[in-house]
Short mmCIF file of C-alpha atoms and ligand atoms in Angstrom, two decimals:
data_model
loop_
_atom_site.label_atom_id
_atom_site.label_comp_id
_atom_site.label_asym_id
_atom_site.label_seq_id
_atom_site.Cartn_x
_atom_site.Cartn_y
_atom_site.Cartn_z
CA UNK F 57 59.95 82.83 94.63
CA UNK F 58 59.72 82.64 98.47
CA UNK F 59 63.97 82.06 99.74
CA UNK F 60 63.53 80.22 102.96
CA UNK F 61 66.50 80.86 105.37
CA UNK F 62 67.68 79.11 108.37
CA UNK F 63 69.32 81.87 110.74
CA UNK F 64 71.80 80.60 113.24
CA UNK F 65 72.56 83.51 115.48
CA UNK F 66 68.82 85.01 115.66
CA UNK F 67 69.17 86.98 118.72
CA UNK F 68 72.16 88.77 117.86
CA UNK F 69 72.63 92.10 115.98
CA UNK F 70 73.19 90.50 112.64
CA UNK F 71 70.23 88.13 113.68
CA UNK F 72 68.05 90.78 114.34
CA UNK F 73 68.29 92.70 111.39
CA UNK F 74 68.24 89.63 108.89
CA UNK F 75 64.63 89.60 110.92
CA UNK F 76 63.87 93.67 109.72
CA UNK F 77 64.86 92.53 106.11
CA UNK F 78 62.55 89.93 106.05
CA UNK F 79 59.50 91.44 107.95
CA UNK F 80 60.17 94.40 105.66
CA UNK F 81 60.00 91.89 102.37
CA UNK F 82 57.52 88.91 103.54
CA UNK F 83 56.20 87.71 100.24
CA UNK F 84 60.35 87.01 99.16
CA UNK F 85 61.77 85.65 102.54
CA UNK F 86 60.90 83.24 105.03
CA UNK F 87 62.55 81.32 107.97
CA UNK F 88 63.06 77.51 107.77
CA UNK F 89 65.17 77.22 110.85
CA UNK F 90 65.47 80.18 113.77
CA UNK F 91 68.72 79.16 116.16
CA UNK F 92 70.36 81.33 119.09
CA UNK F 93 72.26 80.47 121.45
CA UNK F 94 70.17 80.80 124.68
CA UNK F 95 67.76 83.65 124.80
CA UNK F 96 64.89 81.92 125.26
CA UNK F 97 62.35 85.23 125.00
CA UNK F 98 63.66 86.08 121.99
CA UNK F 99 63.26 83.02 120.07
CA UNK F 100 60.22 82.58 121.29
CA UNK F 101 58.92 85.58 120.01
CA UNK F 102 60.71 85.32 117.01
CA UNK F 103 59.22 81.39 116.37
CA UNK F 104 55.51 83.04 117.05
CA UNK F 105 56.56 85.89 114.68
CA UNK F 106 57.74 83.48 111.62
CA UNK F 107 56.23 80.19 112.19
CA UNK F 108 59.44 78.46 110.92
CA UNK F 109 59.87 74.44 110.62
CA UNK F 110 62.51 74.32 112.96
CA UNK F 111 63.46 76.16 116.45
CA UNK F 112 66.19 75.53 118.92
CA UNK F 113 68.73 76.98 121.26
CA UNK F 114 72.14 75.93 120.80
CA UNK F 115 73.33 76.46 124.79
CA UNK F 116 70.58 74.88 126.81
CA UNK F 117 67.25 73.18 126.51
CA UNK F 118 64.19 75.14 125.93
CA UNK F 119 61.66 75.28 128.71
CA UNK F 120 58.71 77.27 127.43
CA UNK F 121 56.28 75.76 124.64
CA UNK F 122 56.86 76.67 120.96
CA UNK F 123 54.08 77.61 118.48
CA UNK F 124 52.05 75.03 116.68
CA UNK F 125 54.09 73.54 114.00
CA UNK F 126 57.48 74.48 115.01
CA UNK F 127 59.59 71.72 115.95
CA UNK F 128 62.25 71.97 118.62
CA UNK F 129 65.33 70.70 117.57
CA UNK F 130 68.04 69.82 120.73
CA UNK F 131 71.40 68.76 120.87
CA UNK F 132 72.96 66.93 117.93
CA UNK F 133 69.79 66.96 115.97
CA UNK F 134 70.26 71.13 115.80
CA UNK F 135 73.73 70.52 113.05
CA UNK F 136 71.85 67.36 111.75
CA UNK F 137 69.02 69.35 110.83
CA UNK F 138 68.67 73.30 110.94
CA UNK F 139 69.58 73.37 107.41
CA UNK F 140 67.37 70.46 106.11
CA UNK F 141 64.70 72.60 104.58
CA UNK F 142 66.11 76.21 103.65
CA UNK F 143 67.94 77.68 100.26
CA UNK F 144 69.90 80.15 102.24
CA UNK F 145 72.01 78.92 105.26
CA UNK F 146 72.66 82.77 107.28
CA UNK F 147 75.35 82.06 109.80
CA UNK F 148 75.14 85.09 111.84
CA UNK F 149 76.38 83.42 115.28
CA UNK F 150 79.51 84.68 116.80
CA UNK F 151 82.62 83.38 117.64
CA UNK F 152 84.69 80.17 116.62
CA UNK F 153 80.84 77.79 117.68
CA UNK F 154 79.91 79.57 114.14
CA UNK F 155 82.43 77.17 111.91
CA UNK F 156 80.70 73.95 112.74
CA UNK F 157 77.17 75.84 111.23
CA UNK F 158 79.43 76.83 108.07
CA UNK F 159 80.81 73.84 107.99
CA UNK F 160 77.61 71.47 107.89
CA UNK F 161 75.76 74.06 105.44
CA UNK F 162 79.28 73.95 102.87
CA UNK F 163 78.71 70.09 103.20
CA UNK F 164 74.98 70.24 102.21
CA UNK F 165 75.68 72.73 99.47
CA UNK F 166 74.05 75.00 100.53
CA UNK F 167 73.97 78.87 99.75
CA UNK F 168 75.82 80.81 102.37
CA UNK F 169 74.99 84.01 103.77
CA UNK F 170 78.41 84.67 105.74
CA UNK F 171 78.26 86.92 108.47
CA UNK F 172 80.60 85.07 111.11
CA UNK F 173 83.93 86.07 110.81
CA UNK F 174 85.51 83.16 112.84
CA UNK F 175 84.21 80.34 110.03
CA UNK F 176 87.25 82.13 107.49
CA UNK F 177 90.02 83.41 110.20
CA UNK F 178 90.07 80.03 111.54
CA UNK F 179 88.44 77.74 109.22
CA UNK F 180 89.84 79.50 106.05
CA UNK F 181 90.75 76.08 104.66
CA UNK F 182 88.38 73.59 105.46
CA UNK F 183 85.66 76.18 104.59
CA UNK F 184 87.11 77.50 100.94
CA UNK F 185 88.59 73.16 100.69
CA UNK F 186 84.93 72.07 100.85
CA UNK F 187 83.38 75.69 98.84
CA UNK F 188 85.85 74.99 96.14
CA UNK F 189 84.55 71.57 95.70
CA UNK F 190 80.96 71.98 95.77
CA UNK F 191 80.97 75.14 93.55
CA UNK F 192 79.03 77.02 96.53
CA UNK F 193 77.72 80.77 96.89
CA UNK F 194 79.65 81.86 99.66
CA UNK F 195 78.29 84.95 99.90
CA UNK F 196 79.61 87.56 102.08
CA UNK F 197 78.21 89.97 105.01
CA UNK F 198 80.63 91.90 106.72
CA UNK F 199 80.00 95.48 105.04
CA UNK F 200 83.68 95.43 103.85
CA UNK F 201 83.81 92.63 102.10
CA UNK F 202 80.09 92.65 100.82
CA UNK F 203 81.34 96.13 99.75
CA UNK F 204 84.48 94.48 97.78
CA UNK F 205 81.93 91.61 96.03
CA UNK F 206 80.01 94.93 94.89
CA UNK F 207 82.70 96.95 93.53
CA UNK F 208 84.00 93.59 91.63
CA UNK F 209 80.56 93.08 90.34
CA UNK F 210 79.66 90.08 92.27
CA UNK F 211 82.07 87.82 90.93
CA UNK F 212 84.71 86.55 93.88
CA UNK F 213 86.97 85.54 91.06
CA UNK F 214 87.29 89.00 88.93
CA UNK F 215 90.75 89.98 88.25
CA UNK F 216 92.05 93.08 90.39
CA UNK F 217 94.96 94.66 91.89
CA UNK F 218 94.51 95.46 95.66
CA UNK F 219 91.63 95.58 97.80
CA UNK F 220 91.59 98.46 100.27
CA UNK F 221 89.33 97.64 103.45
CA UNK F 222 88.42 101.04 105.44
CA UNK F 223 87.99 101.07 109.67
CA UNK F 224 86.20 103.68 111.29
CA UNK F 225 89.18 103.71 113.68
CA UNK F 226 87.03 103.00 116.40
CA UNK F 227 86.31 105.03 119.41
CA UNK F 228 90.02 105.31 120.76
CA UNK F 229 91.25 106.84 117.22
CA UNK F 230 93.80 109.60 117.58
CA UNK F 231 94.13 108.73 121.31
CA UNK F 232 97.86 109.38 122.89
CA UNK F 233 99.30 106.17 123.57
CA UNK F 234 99.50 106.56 127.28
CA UNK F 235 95.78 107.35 127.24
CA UNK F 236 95.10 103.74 126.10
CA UNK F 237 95.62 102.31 129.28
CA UNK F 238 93.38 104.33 131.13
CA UNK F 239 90.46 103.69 128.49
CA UNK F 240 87.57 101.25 130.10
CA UNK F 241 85.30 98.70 128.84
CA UNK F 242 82.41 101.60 128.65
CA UNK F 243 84.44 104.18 126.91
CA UNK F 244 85.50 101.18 124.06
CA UNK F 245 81.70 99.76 123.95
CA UNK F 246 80.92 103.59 122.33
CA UNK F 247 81.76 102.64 118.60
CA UNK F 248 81.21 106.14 117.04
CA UNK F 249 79.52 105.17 113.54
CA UNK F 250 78.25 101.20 114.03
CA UNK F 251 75.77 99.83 116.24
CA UNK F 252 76.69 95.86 116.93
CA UNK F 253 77.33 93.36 119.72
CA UNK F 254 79.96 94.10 122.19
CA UNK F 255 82.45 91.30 121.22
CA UNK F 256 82.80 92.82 118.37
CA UNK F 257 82.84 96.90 119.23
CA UNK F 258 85.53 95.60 121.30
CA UNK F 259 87.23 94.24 118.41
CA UNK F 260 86.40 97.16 116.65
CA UNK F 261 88.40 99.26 119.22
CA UNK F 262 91.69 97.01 119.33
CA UNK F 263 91.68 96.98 115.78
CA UNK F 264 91.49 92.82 115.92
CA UNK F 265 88.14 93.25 114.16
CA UNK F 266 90.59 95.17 111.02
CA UNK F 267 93.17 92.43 111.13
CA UNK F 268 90.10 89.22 111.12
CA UNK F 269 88.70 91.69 108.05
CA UNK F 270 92.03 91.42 106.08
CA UNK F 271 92.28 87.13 107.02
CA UNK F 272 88.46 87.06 105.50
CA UNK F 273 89.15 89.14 102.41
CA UNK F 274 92.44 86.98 102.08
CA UNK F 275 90.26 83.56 101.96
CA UNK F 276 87.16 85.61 99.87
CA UNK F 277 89.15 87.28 96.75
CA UNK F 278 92.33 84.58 97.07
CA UNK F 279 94.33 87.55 97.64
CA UNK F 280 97.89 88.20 98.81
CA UNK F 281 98.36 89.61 102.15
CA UNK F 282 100.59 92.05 100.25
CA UNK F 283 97.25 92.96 97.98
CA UNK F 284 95.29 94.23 100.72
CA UNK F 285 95.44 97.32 102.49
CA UNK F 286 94.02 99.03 104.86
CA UNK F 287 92.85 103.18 105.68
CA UNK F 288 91.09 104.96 108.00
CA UNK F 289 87.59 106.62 106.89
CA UNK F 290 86.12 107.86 110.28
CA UNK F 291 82.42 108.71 108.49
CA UNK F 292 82.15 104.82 107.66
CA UNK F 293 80.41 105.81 104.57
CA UNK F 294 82.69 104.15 101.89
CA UNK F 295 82.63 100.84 102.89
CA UNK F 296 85.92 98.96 101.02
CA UNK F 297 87.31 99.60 97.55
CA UNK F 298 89.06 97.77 95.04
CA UNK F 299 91.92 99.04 93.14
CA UNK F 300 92.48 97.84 89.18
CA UNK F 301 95.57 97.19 87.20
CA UNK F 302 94.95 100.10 84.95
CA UNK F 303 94.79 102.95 88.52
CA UNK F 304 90.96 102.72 88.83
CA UNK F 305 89.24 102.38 91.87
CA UNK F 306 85.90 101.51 92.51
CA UNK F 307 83.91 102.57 95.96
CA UNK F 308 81.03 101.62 97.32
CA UNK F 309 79.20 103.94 99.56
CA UNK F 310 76.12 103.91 101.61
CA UNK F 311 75.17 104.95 105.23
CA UNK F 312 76.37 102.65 107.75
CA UNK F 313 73.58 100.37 108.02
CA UNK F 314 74.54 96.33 107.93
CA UNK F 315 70.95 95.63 106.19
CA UNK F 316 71.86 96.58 103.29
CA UNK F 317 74.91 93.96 102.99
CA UNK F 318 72.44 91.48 104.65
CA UNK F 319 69.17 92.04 101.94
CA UNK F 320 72.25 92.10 99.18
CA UNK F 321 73.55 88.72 100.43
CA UNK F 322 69.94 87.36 99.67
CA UNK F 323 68.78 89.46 96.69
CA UNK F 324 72.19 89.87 94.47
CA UNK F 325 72.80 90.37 91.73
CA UNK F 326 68.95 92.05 92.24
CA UNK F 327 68.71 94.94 94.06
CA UNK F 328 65.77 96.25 95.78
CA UNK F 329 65.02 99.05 98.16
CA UNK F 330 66.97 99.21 101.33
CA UNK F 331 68.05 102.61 102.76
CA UNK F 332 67.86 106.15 101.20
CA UNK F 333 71.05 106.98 98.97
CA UNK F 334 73.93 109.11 100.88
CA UNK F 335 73.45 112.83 101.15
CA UNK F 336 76.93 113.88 99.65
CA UNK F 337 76.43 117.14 100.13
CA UNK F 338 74.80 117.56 103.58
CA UNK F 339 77.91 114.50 104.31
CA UNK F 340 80.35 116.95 102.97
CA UNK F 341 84.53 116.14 103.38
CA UNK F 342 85.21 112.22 103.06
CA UNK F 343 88.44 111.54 105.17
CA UNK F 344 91.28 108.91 104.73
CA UNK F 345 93.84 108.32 106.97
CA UNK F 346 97.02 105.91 107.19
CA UNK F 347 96.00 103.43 109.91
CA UNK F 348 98.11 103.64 113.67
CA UNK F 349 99.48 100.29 114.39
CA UNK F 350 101.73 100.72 116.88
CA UNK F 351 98.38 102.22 119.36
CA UNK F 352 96.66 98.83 118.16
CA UNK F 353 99.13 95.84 118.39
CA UNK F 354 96.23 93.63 117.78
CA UNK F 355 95.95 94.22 114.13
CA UNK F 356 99.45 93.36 113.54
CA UNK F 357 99.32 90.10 115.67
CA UNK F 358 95.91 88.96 113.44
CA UNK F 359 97.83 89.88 110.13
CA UNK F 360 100.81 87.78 110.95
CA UNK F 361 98.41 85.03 112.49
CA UNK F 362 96.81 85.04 108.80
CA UNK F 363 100.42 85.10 107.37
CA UNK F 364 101.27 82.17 109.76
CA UNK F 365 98.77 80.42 109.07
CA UNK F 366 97.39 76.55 110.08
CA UNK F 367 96.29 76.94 113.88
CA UNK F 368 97.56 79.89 114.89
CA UNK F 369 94.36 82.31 113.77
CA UNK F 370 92.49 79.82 115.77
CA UNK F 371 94.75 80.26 118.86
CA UNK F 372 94.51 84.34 118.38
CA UNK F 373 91.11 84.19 118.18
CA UNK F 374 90.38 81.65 121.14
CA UNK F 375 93.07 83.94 123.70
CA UNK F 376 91.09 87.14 122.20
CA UNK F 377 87.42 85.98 123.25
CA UNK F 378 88.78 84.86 126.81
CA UNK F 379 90.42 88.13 126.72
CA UNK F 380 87.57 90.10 125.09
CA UNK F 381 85.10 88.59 127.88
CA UNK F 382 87.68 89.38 130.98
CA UNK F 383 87.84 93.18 129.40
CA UNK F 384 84.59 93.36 129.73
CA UNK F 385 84.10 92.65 133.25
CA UNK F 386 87.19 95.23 134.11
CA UNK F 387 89.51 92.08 135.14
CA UNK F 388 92.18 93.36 132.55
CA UNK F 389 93.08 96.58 130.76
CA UNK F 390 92.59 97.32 127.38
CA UNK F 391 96.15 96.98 126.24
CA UNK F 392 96.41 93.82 127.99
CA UNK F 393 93.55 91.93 125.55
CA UNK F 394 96.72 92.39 122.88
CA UNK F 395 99.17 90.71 125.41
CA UNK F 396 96.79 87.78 126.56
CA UNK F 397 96.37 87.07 122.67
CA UNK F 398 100.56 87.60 122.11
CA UNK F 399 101.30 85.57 125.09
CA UNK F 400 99.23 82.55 123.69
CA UNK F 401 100.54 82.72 119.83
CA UNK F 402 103.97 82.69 121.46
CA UNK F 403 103.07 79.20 124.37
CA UNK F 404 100.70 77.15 121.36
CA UNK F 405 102.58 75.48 119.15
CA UNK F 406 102.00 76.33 115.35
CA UNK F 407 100.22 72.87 113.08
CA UNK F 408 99.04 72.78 109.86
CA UNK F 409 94.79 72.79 109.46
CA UNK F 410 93.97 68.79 109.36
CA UNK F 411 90.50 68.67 110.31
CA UNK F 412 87.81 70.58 112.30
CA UNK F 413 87.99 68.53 115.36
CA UNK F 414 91.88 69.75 115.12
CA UNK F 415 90.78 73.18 115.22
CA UNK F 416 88.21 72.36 118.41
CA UNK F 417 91.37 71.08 120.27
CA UNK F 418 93.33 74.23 119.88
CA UNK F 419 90.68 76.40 120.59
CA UNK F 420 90.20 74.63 123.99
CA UNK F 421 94.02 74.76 124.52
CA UNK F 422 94.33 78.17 123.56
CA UNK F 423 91.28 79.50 125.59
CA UNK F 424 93.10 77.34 128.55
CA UNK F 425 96.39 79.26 128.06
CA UNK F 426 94.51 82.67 127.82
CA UNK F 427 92.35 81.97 130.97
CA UNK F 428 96.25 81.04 132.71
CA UNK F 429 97.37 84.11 131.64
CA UNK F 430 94.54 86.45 133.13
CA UNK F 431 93.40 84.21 135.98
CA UNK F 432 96.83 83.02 137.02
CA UNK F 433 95.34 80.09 137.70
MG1 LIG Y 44 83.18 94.86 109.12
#
């Protein structure tokens, strides 16, 4: 059988390398929809690449012709329709515009390949609400947590006792304190074991990325904040664990390569060739170490945004991509991403989680606050 996938987020990292798994595997997958935000050149070669029904780019209109037999899809009609002819809906976009994608695919029951974190930290509820009721395959893509669904055997409800996410640490890992504020957007954008877009090696450096890991695995596995913990493993080669009632743990390992969760997403429970098995012995020491929150408030402030609840991982995450974006361009420090993000937890008032266009409000008021905050404006 041919799985036909509509990717939303095709010129991204994740996009891209959905792309190697299926040009690697053509007679199993094929695109019904390819959507990006607006990189024109790269859908277009992508559309001429995999001849898929549908085409279109989220930001702005397209002004170059598509292939024979790909229809462009604009504005409204993108939701309304990207999803109308696939099996596998492989939401790969970044950032909170990813939850409306997750959103319309949970409502069409469709299979989810879930590689945007935003659709759980801030949609948690309305995504597992309307998951829960249509019995869906929420699959997940983030290594971590594709590594958890593997060590529980594929099965999001198996009994367990704590699940145990690993971080690289990030570039900045063992840093002095006082060096943090020197550190620039350059020195964080050199993630030492993953290769991925630079929102997220950002995130990845603050430790944010961590804390969004634990809200996901919280809404995945219905754990218990208390149930999930976190270590350091700098070689990024056991990807998560999950500890059992009886003291077992179970590991999964592989090189740090996020095909492998993607072509797992699609293929599981089958498994078929991916990447070559770890060299333990050329790899040789594994490390583990406790993780340093007090370097990294922003792990702490996502954790007890999760805790919190309602809007307020929607507000964390809104102040964080202003922030992120301002970082980036050298307009704040790297310790100041964590107080843009504190100051607007502290200004938005906390609701409880009503109803998506809810969550589009507080976004814009957050982002607002955050942009206050840096611009002074
Ligand atoms: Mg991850």
């Amino acid at each position: 059988m041919n799985t036909r996938i509509s990717l939303i987020g095709c010129s991204g990292s994740i996009g891209r390398q959905v792309c190697d798994v299926v040009r690697r595997y053509p007679e199993r997958f094929s695109f019904s929809a390819l959507v990006c935000g607006s990189d024109e050149k790269c859908l277009s070669a992508l559309a001429e690449e995999f001849r898929p029904a549908f085409a279109a780019l989220a930001d702005r209109e397209i002004s170059i012709s598509l292939p024979q037999g790909v229809r462009q899809l604009r504005g409204e009609e993108i939701l309304r329709h990207c999803f109308e002819d696939c099996d596998v809906a492989f939401i790969a976009a970044s950032g909170f515009s990813g939850l409306s994608y997750t959103l319309r695919a949970a409502a069409l029951k469709k299979k989810i390949a879930l590689a945007n974190k935003e659709s759980l930290v801030c949609g948690g509820e309305l995504v597992m609400r309307e998951a829960e009721r249509a019995g869906l395959d929420l699959v997940p893509v983030d290594s971590e947590h594709s590594a958890l669904f593997q060590a529980l055997s594929f099965r999001r409800d198996a009994p367990y006792a704590k699940l145990i996410l690993t971080a690289s640490g990030g570039p900045f890992f063992r840093l002095p304190k006082e060096k943090l504020n020197e550190v620039t957007a350059q020195d964080a954008l050199r993630h030492p074991t993953w290769k991925m877009g630079g929102k997220i090696t950002i995130d990845s450096a603050t430790l944010l990325n961590k804390g969004y890991e634990v809200i996901e695995a919280k809404w995945l596995y219905g754990a218990e904040f208390s149930q999930i913990e976190t270590v350091v493993h700098p070689q990024s080669i056991v990807h998560s664990l999950v500890a059992f009632e009886d003291g077992s743990v179970m590991a999964q390992l592989a090189y740090p390569d996020m095909r492998l969760p993607i072509q797992l997403a699609l293929t599981y429970p089958e498994r078929i060739p991916c990447l070559p098995q770890p060299d333990l012995s050329a790899l040789g020491s594994l490390q583990f170490y406790p993780l340093e929150r007090e370097n990294f408030p922003c792990f702490d402030l996502a954790v007890s945004a999760g805790k919190q609840g309602g809007t307020a991982p929607t507000v964390l995450n809104a102040a964080a991509e202003v922030a992120v974006t301002a970082f980036l361009q050298n307009r704040i420090t790297f310790l100041q991403i964590a107080d843009t993000v504190s100051c607007a937890l502290d200004l938005i008032p906390f609701e409880r989680v009503k109803d998506f266009g809810q969550l589009c409000e507080t976004d814009r008021r957050a982002r607002i606050c955050a942009e206050h905050y840096i611009y002074g404006k």
